[in-house]
Coordinates of C-alpha atoms (C1' of nucleotides) in Angstrom, one line a residue:
Chain A
M1 CA 43.1 -18.7 -2.7
P2 CA 41.4 -22.0 -1.8
P3 CA 39.3 -23.6 -4.5
A4 CA 36.1 -23.1 -2.5
D5 CA 36.6 -19.3 -2.9
R6 CA 37.1 -19.6 -6.6
R7 CA 33.9 -21.5 -6.9
A8 CA 32.1 -19.0 -4.8
R9 CA 33.4 -16.2 -6.9
R10 CA 32.5 -17.8 -10.2
R11 CA 29.1 -18.5 -8.9
Q12 CA 28.6 -14.8 -7.8
E13 CA 29.7 -13.7 -11.3
T14 CA 27.1 -15.9 -12.9
I15 CA 24.5 -14.5 -10.5
D16 CA 25.4 -11.0 -11.4
E17 CA 25.4 -11.8 -15.1
I18 CA 21.9 -13.3 -14.7
L19 CA 20.7 -10.1 -13.0
D20 CA 22.2 -7.8 -15.6
I21 CA 20.6 -9.8 -18.4
A22 CA 17.3 -9.7 -16.6
V23 CA 17.5 -5.9 -16.5
A24 CA 18.2 -5.8 -20.2
I25 CA 15.2 -8.0 -21.0
M26 CA 12.9 -5.9 -18.8
S27 CA 14.1 -2.8 -20.5
E28 CA 13.3 -4.2 -23.9
E29 CA 10.1 -6.2 -23.2
G30 CA 8.7 -4.4 -20.2
V31 CA 9.1 -5.4 -16.6
N32 CA 6.5 -8.1 -17.0
G33 CA 8.3 -9.5 -20.1
L34 CA 11.0 -11.1 -18.0
S35 CA 11.3 -14.8 -18.5
L36 CA 13.7 -17.4 -17.3
S37 CA 13.9 -19.0 -20.8
E38 CA 15.0 -15.7 -22.3
V39 CA 17.7 -15.2 -19.6
A40 CA 19.0 -18.7 -20.3
R41 CA 19.0 -18.1 -24.0
R42 CA 21.1 -15.0 -23.7
L43 CA 23.4 -16.5 -21.2
G44 CA 23.9 -19.5 -23.5
I45 CA 22.7 -22.1 -21.1
Q46 CA 19.5 -24.2 -20.8
P47 CA 16.6 -22.9 -18.8
P48 CA 16.7 -25.5 -16.1
S49 CA 20.2 -24.4 -15.2
I50 CA 19.0 -21.1 -13.9
Y51 CA 17.4 -22.9 -11.0
K52 CA 20.9 -23.6 -9.7
Y53 CA 21.2 -19.9 -9.0
F54 CA 17.6 -18.8 -8.3
P55 CA 14.8 -21.0 -6.9
S56 CA 12.2 -19.2 -9.0
L57 CA 11.4 -16.3 -11.2
M58 CA 10.1 -14.3 -8.3
A59 CA 13.4 -14.8 -6.5
I60 CA 15.0 -12.9 -9.4
Y61 CA 12.5 -10.1 -9.1
D62 CA 13.2 -10.0 -5.4
E63 CA 17.0 -9.7 -5.9
L64 CA 16.5 -7.0 -8.6
F65 CA 14.3 -5.1 -6.3
L66 CA 16.8 -5.2 -3.4
R67 CA 19.7 -4.4 -5.6
G68 CA 17.8 -1.5 -7.3
Q69 CA 16.8 0.0 -4.0
T70 CA 20.3 -0.2 -2.7
M71 CA 21.8 1.5 -5.7
H72 CA 19.1 4.1 -5.7
L73 CA 19.8 4.9 -2.1
E74 CA 23.5 5.1 -2.7
V75 CA 23.1 7.5 -5.7
M76 CA 20.9 9.8 -3.6
R77 CA 23.2 9.7 -0.6
D78 CA 26.3 10.5 -2.7
A79 CA 24.6 13.4 -4.4
M80 CA 23.4 14.8 -1.1
A81 CA 26.8 14.6 0.5
T82 CA 28.5 16.8 -2.1
A83 CA 26.0 19.7 -1.7
D84 CA 25.4 22.1 1.1
P85 CA 23.3 20.6 3.8
G86 CA 19.7 21.6 3.8
L87 CA 17.6 22.5 0.8
D88 CA 20.5 22.3 -1.6
A89 CA 21.3 18.8 -0.5
L90 CA 17.7 17.7 -0.9
V91 CA 17.3 19.1 -4.4
A92 CA 20.7 17.7 -5.5
G93 CA 19.7 14.3 -4.1
L94 CA 16.3 14.3 -5.7
E95 CA 17.7 15.4 -9.0
A96 CA 20.3 12.7 -9.0
S97 CA 17.6 10.3 -8.1
G98 CA 15.4 11.4 -11.0
R99 CA 18.4 11.2 -13.4
W100 CA 19.2 7.7 -12.2
L101 CA 15.7 6.4 -12.3
L102 CA 15.2 7.8 -15.8
A103 CA 18.4 6.0 -16.9
N104 CA 17.3 2.8 -15.2
R105 CA 13.7 2.8 -16.3
A106 CA 13.0 -0.9 -15.8
V107 CA 14.3 -0.9 -12.2
A108 CA 12.4 2.3 -11.5
E109 CA 9.2 0.7 -12.6
L110 CA 9.9 -2.3 -10.5
L111 CA 10.6 -0.2 -7.5
F112 CA 7.7 2.3 -7.7
W113 CA 5.0 1.1 -10.0
R114 CA 4.5 -2.6 -9.0
P115 CA 3.9 -3.8 -12.5
V116 CA 4.2 -7.5 -11.5
P117 CA 1.0 -8.2 -9.6
K118 CA 2.2 -11.5 -8.2
F119 CA 5.4 -9.9 -6.9
E120 CA 5.4 -8.4 -3.4
P121 CA 8.6 -6.7 -2.1
S122 CA 10.2 -8.6 0.7
H123 CA 10.5 -7.6 4.3
S124 CA 14.1 -6.4 4.0
A125 CA 12.9 -3.9 1.4
M126 CA 11.1 -2.0 4.0
A127 CA 14.3 -1.2 5.9
I128 CA 15.9 0.4 2.9
S129 CA 12.6 2.3 2.2
R130 CA 12.8 3.6 5.7
E131 CA 16.4 4.7 5.4
M132 CA 15.5 6.6 2.2
I133 CA 12.8 8.5 4.0
D134 CA 15.2 9.2 6.9
I135 CA 17.9 10.8 4.8
Q136 CA 15.3 13.0 3.1
R137 CA 13.8 13.8 6.5
A138 CA 17.3 14.8 7.8
A139 CA 17.8 17.2 4.9
L140 CA 14.5 18.7 5.6
V141 CA 15.4 19.2 9.3
D142 CA 18.6 20.9 8.2
A143 CA 16.6 23.2 6.0
V144 CA 14.3 24.1 8.8
T145 CA 17.3 24.7 11.1
A146 CA 18.9 26.9 8.6
G147 CA 15.7 28.9 8.2
Q148 CA 15.2 27.8 4.6
L149 CA 11.9 26.2 5.3
G150 CA 9.2 26.6 7.9
P151 CA 8.8 24.2 10.8
G152 CA 6.1 22.2 9.0
A153 CA 8.7 20.9 6.6
D154 CA 10.1 18.6 9.4
S155 CA 7.4 16.0 8.8
D156 CA 6.6 12.8 7.1
E157 CA 4.0 14.7 5.1
A158 CA 6.7 16.8 3.6
V159 CA 8.7 13.7 2.6
F160 CA 5.6 12.2 1.0
L161 CA 5.0 15.5 -0.8
V162 CA 8.5 15.6 -2.2
S163 CA 8.4 12.0 -3.4
T164 CA 5.0 12.6 -4.9
L165 CA 6.4 15.5 -7.0
I166 CA 9.3 13.5 -8.4
I167 CA 7.3 10.4 -9.1
G168 CA 4.8 12.6 -11.0
V169 CA 7.5 14.0 -13.2
L170 CA 9.0 10.6 -13.8
S171 CA 5.6 9.0 -14.6
Q172 CA 5.0 11.6 -17.2
A173 CA 8.4 11.3 -18.7
F174 CA 8.2 7.5 -18.9
A175 CA 4.8 7.5 -20.5
N176 CA 5.3 10.4 -22.9
E177 CA 9.0 10.9 -23.6
P178 CA 10.5 7.6 -22.8
D179 CA 13.7 8.2 -24.7
L180 CA 14.6 11.7 -23.5
E181 CA 17.2 12.4 -20.8
W182 CA 16.7 14.2 -17.6
G183 CA 16.5 18.0 -18.1
T184 CA 15.0 17.8 -21.6
G185 CA 11.5 17.5 -22.8
R186 CA 8.3 18.9 -21.4
F187 CA 8.3 17.2 -18.0
T188 CA 11.7 16.8 -16.3
P189 CA 12.4 20.6 -16.5
L190 CA 9.3 21.1 -14.3
F191 CA 11.1 19.6 -11.4
P192 CA 13.3 22.5 -10.3
K193 CA 10.1 24.6 -10.5
L194 CA 8.3 22.2 -8.3
M195 CA 11.2 22.2 -5.8
R196 CA 10.9 25.9 -5.4
L197 CA 7.3 25.3 -4.5
L198 CA 8.4 23.6 -1.3
V199 CA 9.2 27.1 0.0
A200 CA 5.7 28.2 -0.8
V201 CA 4.2 25.2 1.1
Y202 CA 6.4 25.6 4.1
P203 CA 7.3 29.2 4.2
P204 CA 10.2 30.1 6.5
P205 CA 9.6 32.5 9.4
S206 CA 10.6 35.9 8.2
Chain B
M1 CA -37.5 -3.1 -35.7
P2 CA -36.0 -5.1 -38.5
P3 CA -34.1 -8.2 -37.6
A4 CA -30.8 -6.7 -38.8
D5 CA -31.1 -4.2 -36.0
R6 CA -31.7 -6.9 -33.4
R7 CA -28.7 -8.7 -34.6
A8 CA -26.6 -5.6 -34.4
R9 CA -27.8 -4.8 -30.9
R10 CA -27.1 -8.3 -29.7
R11 CA -23.7 -8.1 -31.2
Q12 CA -23.0 -4.8 -29.5
E13 CA -24.1 -6.2 -26.2
T14 CA -21.7 -9.0 -26.5
I15 CA -18.9 -6.6 -27.4
D16 CA -19.7 -4.6 -24.3
E17 CA -19.7 -7.7 -22.2
I18 CA -16.3 -8.7 -23.5
L19 CA -14.9 -5.3 -22.7
D20 CA -16.4 -5.3 -19.2
I21 CA -14.9 -8.7 -18.5
A22 CA -11.6 -7.5 -19.9
V23 CA -11.6 -4.7 -17.4
A24 CA -12.4 -7.1 -14.6
I25 CA -9.5 -9.4 -15.5
M26 CA -7.0 -6.5 -15.8
S27 CA -8.1 -5.3 -12.3
E28 CA -7.4 -8.7 -10.9
E29 CA -4.3 -9.8 -12.8
G30 CA -2.8 -6.6 -13.9
V31 CA -3.2 -4.9 -17.2
N32 CA -0.7 -7.3 -18.8
G33 CA -2.6 -10.2 -17.4
L34 CA -5.5 -9.9 -19.9
S35 CA -5.9 -13.0 -22.0
L36 CA -8.4 -14.0 -24.6
S37 CA -8.8 -17.4 -23.1
E38 CA -9.8 -16.0 -19.8
V39 CA -12.3 -13.7 -21.4
A40 CA -13.8 -16.6 -23.2
R41 CA -13.9 -18.7 -20.1
R42 CA -15.8 -16.1 -18.1
L43 CA -18.2 -15.3 -21.0
G44 CA -18.9 -19.0 -21.2
I45 CA -17.8 -19.4 -24.8
Q46 CA -14.8 -21.0 -26.5
P47 CA -11.7 -18.8 -27.2
P48 CA -12.0 -18.8 -31.0
S49 CA -15.4 -17.3 -30.8
I50 CA -13.9 -14.0 -29.5
Y51 CA -12.4 -13.5 -32.9
K52 CA -15.9 -12.9 -34.3
Y53 CA -15.9 -9.7 -32.3
F54 CA -12.3 -8.6 -32.1
P55 CA -9.6 -9.4 -34.7
S56 CA -6.9 -9.6 -32.0
L57 CA -6.0 -9.1 -28.4
M58 CA -4.5 -5.7 -29.3
A59 CA -7.8 -4.6 -30.8
I60 CA -9.4 -5.2 -27.4
Y61 CA -6.7 -3.0 -25.7
D62 CA -7.4 -0.4 -28.4
E63 CA -11.1 -0.3 -27.7
L64 CA -10.5 -0.2 -23.9
F65 CA -8.1 2.7 -24.4
L66 CA -10.6 4.6 -26.4
R67 CA -13.5 3.9 -24.2
G68 CA -11.5 4.8 -21.1
Q69 CA -10.3 8.1 -22.6
T70 CA -13.8 9.0 -23.6
M71 CA -15.3 8.2 -20.2
H72 CA -12.5 10.0 -18.4
L73 CA -13.0 13.1 -20.5
E74 CA -16.7 13.0 -19.8
V75 CA -16.2 12.7 -16.1
M76 CA -13.9 15.7 -16.0
R77 CA -16.0 17.8 -18.2
D78 CA -19.1 17.2 -16.2
A79 CA -17.4 18.0 -12.9
M80 CA -16.0 21.2 -14.4
A81 CA -19.4 22.3 -15.7
T82 CA -21.0 22.2 -12.2
A83 CA -18.4 24.5 -10.6
D84 CA -17.6 28.2 -11.0
P85 CA -15.5 28.8 -14.1
G86 CA -11.8 29.3 -13.5
L87 CA -9.8 27.8 -10.7
D88 CA -12.8 26.2 -9.0
A89 CA -13.7 24.4 -12.2
L90 CA -10.2 23.2 -12.7
V91 CA -9.8 21.9 -9.2
A92 CA -13.3 20.2 -9.3
G93 CA -12.4 18.6 -12.7
L94 CA -9.1 17.3 -11.5
E95 CA -10.5 16.0 -8.3
A96 CA -13.2 14.2 -10.2
S97 CA -10.6 12.8 -12.5
G98 CA -8.5 11.6 -9.7
R99 CA -11.4 9.9 -8.0
W100 CA -12.5 8.2 -11.2
L101 CA -9.0 7.0 -12.1
L102 CA -8.5 5.6 -8.6
A103 CA -11.8 3.8 -8.9
N104 CA -10.9 2.5 -12.4
R105 CA -7.3 1.6 -11.7
A106 CA -6.8 -0.8 -14.6
V107 CA -8.1 1.7 -17.2
A108 CA -6.0 4.4 -15.6
E109 CA -2.8 2.3 -15.9
L110 CA -3.7 1.6 -19.5
L111 CA -4.2 5.2 -20.2
F112 CA -1.2 6.7 -18.4
W113 CA 1.4 4.2 -17.7
R114 CA 1.8 2.2 -20.9
P115 CA 2.1 -1.2 -19.2
V116 CA 1.7 -3.2 -22.4
P117 CA 4.9 -2.6 -24.4
K118 CA 3.5 -4.0 -27.6
F119 CA 0.5 -1.8 -27.5
E120 CA 0.6 1.7 -29.0
P121 CA -2.5 4.0 -28.7
S122 CA -4.2 4.6 -32.0
H123 CA -4.3 7.8 -33.9
S124 CA -7.9 8.7 -32.8
A125 CA -6.6 8.6 -29.2
M126 CA -4.6 11.7 -29.9
A127 CA -7.7 13.8 -30.6
I128 CA -9.2 13.0 -27.3
S129 CA -5.9 13.8 -25.6
R130 CA -5.9 17.1 -27.2
E131 CA -9.4 17.9 -26.2
M132 CA -8.5 17.0 -22.6
I133 CA -5.7 19.5 -22.7
D134 CA -8.0 22.1 -24.3
I135 CA -10.6 22.0 -21.5
Q136 CA -8.0 22.4 -18.9
R137 CA -6.3 25.2 -20.8
A138 CA -9.7 26.9 -21.1
A139 CA -10.2 26.8 -17.3
L140 CA -6.7 28.2 -16.8
V141 CA -7.6 31.1 -19.2
D142 CA -10.7 31.7 -17.2
A143 CA -8.7 31.8 -14.0
V144 CA -6.3 34.3 -15.5
T145 CA -9.1 36.5 -16.8
A146 CA -10.7 36.4 -13.3
G147 CA -7.4 37.5 -11.8
Q148 CA -7.1 34.2 -9.8
L149 CA -3.8 33.3 -11.5
G150 CA -1.1 35.2 -13.3
P151 CA -0.7 35.4 -17.1
G152 CA 1.9 32.6 -17.1
A153 CA -0.9 30.1 -16.2
D154 CA -2.3 30.4 -19.7
S155 CA 0.3 28.0 -21.2
D156 CA 0.8 24.4 -22.1
E157 CA 3.4 24.3 -19.4
A158 CA 0.8 25.0 -16.8
V159 CA -1.3 22.2 -18.1
F160 CA 1.6 19.8 -18.0
L161 CA 2.4 20.9 -14.5
V162 CA -1.1 20.3 -13.3
S163 CA -1.3 16.8 -14.9
T164 CA 2.1 16.0 -13.4
L165 CA 0.8 16.8 -10.0
I166 CA -2.2 14.6 -10.2
I167 CA -0.3 11.7 -11.8
G168 CA 2.2 11.9 -9.0
V169 CA -0.5 11.6 -6.4
L170 CA -2.1 8.7 -8.3
S171 CA 1.2 6.8 -8.8
Q172 CA 1.9 7.0 -5.1
A173 CA -1.6 5.9 -4.2
F174 CA -1.6 3.0 -6.7
A175 CA 1.7 1.7 -5.5
N176 CA 1.4 2.2 -1.8
E177 CA -2.3 2.3 -0.9
P178 CA -4.0 0.5 -3.7
D179 CA -7.2 -0.2 -1.8
L180 CA -7.9 3.2 -0.3
E181 CA -10.4 5.7 -1.7
W182 CA -9.7 9.2 -2.9
G183 CA -9.3 11.6 0.1
T184 CA -8.0 9.0 2.5
G185 CA -4.4 7.8 3.1
R186 CA -1.2 9.6 2.9
F187 CA -1.2 10.7 -0.7
T188 CA -4.5 11.7 -2.2
P189 CA -5.1 14.3 0.6
L190 CA -2.0 16.1 -0.7
F191 CA -3.8 17.0 -3.9
P192 CA -5.8 20.0 -2.7
K193 CA -2.7 21.3 -1.1
L194 CA -0.9 21.0 -4.4
M195 CA -3.6 22.8 -6.2
R196 CA -3.4 25.8 -3.9
L197 CA 0.2 25.9 -5.0
L198 CA -0.7 26.9 -8.5
V199 CA -1.3 30.3 -7.1
A200 CA 2.3 30.4 -5.8
V201 CA 3.7 29.3 -9.2
Y202 CA 1.6 31.7 -11.2
P203 CA 0.9 34.6 -8.8
P204 CA -1.9 36.9 -9.8
P205 CA -1.1 40.5 -10.3
S206 CA -1.9 42.3 -7.1
Chain C
dG1 C1' 26.9 -27.4 -12.6
dT2 C1' 25.4 -28.5 -16.8
dC3 C1' 22.8 -31.1 -19.6
dT4 C1' 18.5 -33.7 -22.0
dA5 C1' 14.0 -34.8 -21.6
dT6 C1' 9.7 -33.9 -20.3
dA7 C1' 5.6 -32.8 -17.6
dG8 C1' 2.0 -29.8 -17.5
dC9 C1' 0.5 -25.8 -18.1
dC10 C1' -0.6 -21.6 -20.7
dT11 C1' -1.2 -18.5 -24.8
dG12 C1' -3.0 -16.4 -29.6
dA13 C1' -4.6 -17.6 -33.7
dT14 C1' -6.7 -20.5 -37.7
dA15 C1' -9.5 -24.0 -40.4
dG16 C1' -13.6 -25.8 -41.2
dA17 C1' -17.9 -28.4 -39.8
dC18 C1' -22.5 -27.3 -38.3
Chain D
dG1 C1' -22.1 -17.3 -34.6
dT2 C1' -20.8 -21.1 -32.3
dC3 C1' -18.4 -25.1 -32.0
dT4 C1' -14.3 -28.8 -32.2
dA5 C1' -9.8 -29.7 -33.3
dT6 C1' -5.5 -28.1 -33.8
dC7 C1' -1.3 -25.5 -34.8
dA8 C1' 2.7 -23.6 -33.2
dG9 C1' 4.6 -21.8 -29.9
dG10 C1' 5.5 -19.9 -25.2
dC11 C1' 6.3 -20.7 -20.2
dT12 C1' 7.9 -22.5 -15.2
dA13 C1' 9.5 -26.1 -13.0
dT14 C1' 11.2 -31.0 -12.0
dA15 C1' 13.7 -35.5 -12.6
dG16 C1' 17.7 -37.7 -13.4
dA17 C1' 22.0 -38.8 -16.3
dC18 C1' 26.7 -37.2 -16.7

DNA sequence: GTCTATAGCCTGATAGAC
DNA sequence: GTCTATCAGGCTATAGAC
């Protein structure tokens, strides 16, 4: 392996380390509590050295946003792939999503609650967002085809509705039961109930 | 009026002014962006003078939380009082709540999203929370009595479910359509639809 | 790539004169 | 109740030596 590759690899490792530390800090101090100095302190280097890896604090938020979105999408896609296509896949995907977001609270807040007013997600973030909508939409189409849901479920509205339900559950869990796991407490057990509602909103032709 | 009263009144006016400015700052900079210096700057006094009215920054958050909760409860109660008891009152109350929270975004975030990690709501806040649950619970009881909902709707679970629905809608609206009013956009119009679902979750005896 | 040093801000909070 | 002065610390970011 040429030395240039070694350097690049070391560099990438440091970048990953910075991002992991950043997540840890946000988990402890809140998303807004992230600071370059604290990252440097934990990494054992001086604050200015961070600038060799990221041009600004916002660039770190940017990377965290992108990485979070990508992982979230992957988790959801994997869960959907192992279930029966249609409604089962959708529910499995959303539950995996909820579980992951609850376990990665800081990232979840960054992705869905915009707690850093000065930070605006970049353009490339939109593409992943769109893909997220698409895989949910595809599952809804499968459910309609299979006769599990009515034709109205093949719509962006249905996707918005589904995401609104899960974000409601997560908001409540974060605010009121921050330390509980998915499936326990007063709120996350509501989710399966809410999912069954989908059938009531878009009743299949009988 | 004795001079002591005049002094007290002037003092209260200043306190109110400080709180109003604080809300304005949080609306612009985010809930976490509130700073004593900025309050002082806008009020036209020096930062240390704030300490004559509030012992600390957290004390300001505390007062904002309490004031916000009280106003929110009042808005909801008023809306419920003008509608038919039962399901109508509940829907009217929740819609008024959503409208108010959307129009008072900073306060809403403070109340329901805990964006300031170091700030924990005081004890007196719990009493108002409980009252909020009680008036919703009462409306649900009315709805069950009137045969609009099934007996399962007379439960804390039903209250949690209802609040989860509205918080989901608001989360989505805040994050994706921060400048739209209630009833416009992709998310807030979902709310009436969701409310009608309550009947599907707790079907009345037929 | 890492460091020291530092600029140039900001913050919350206190002491004490008037 | 207001002020000045100040403490003690935080922060992002830059310059330049090694």
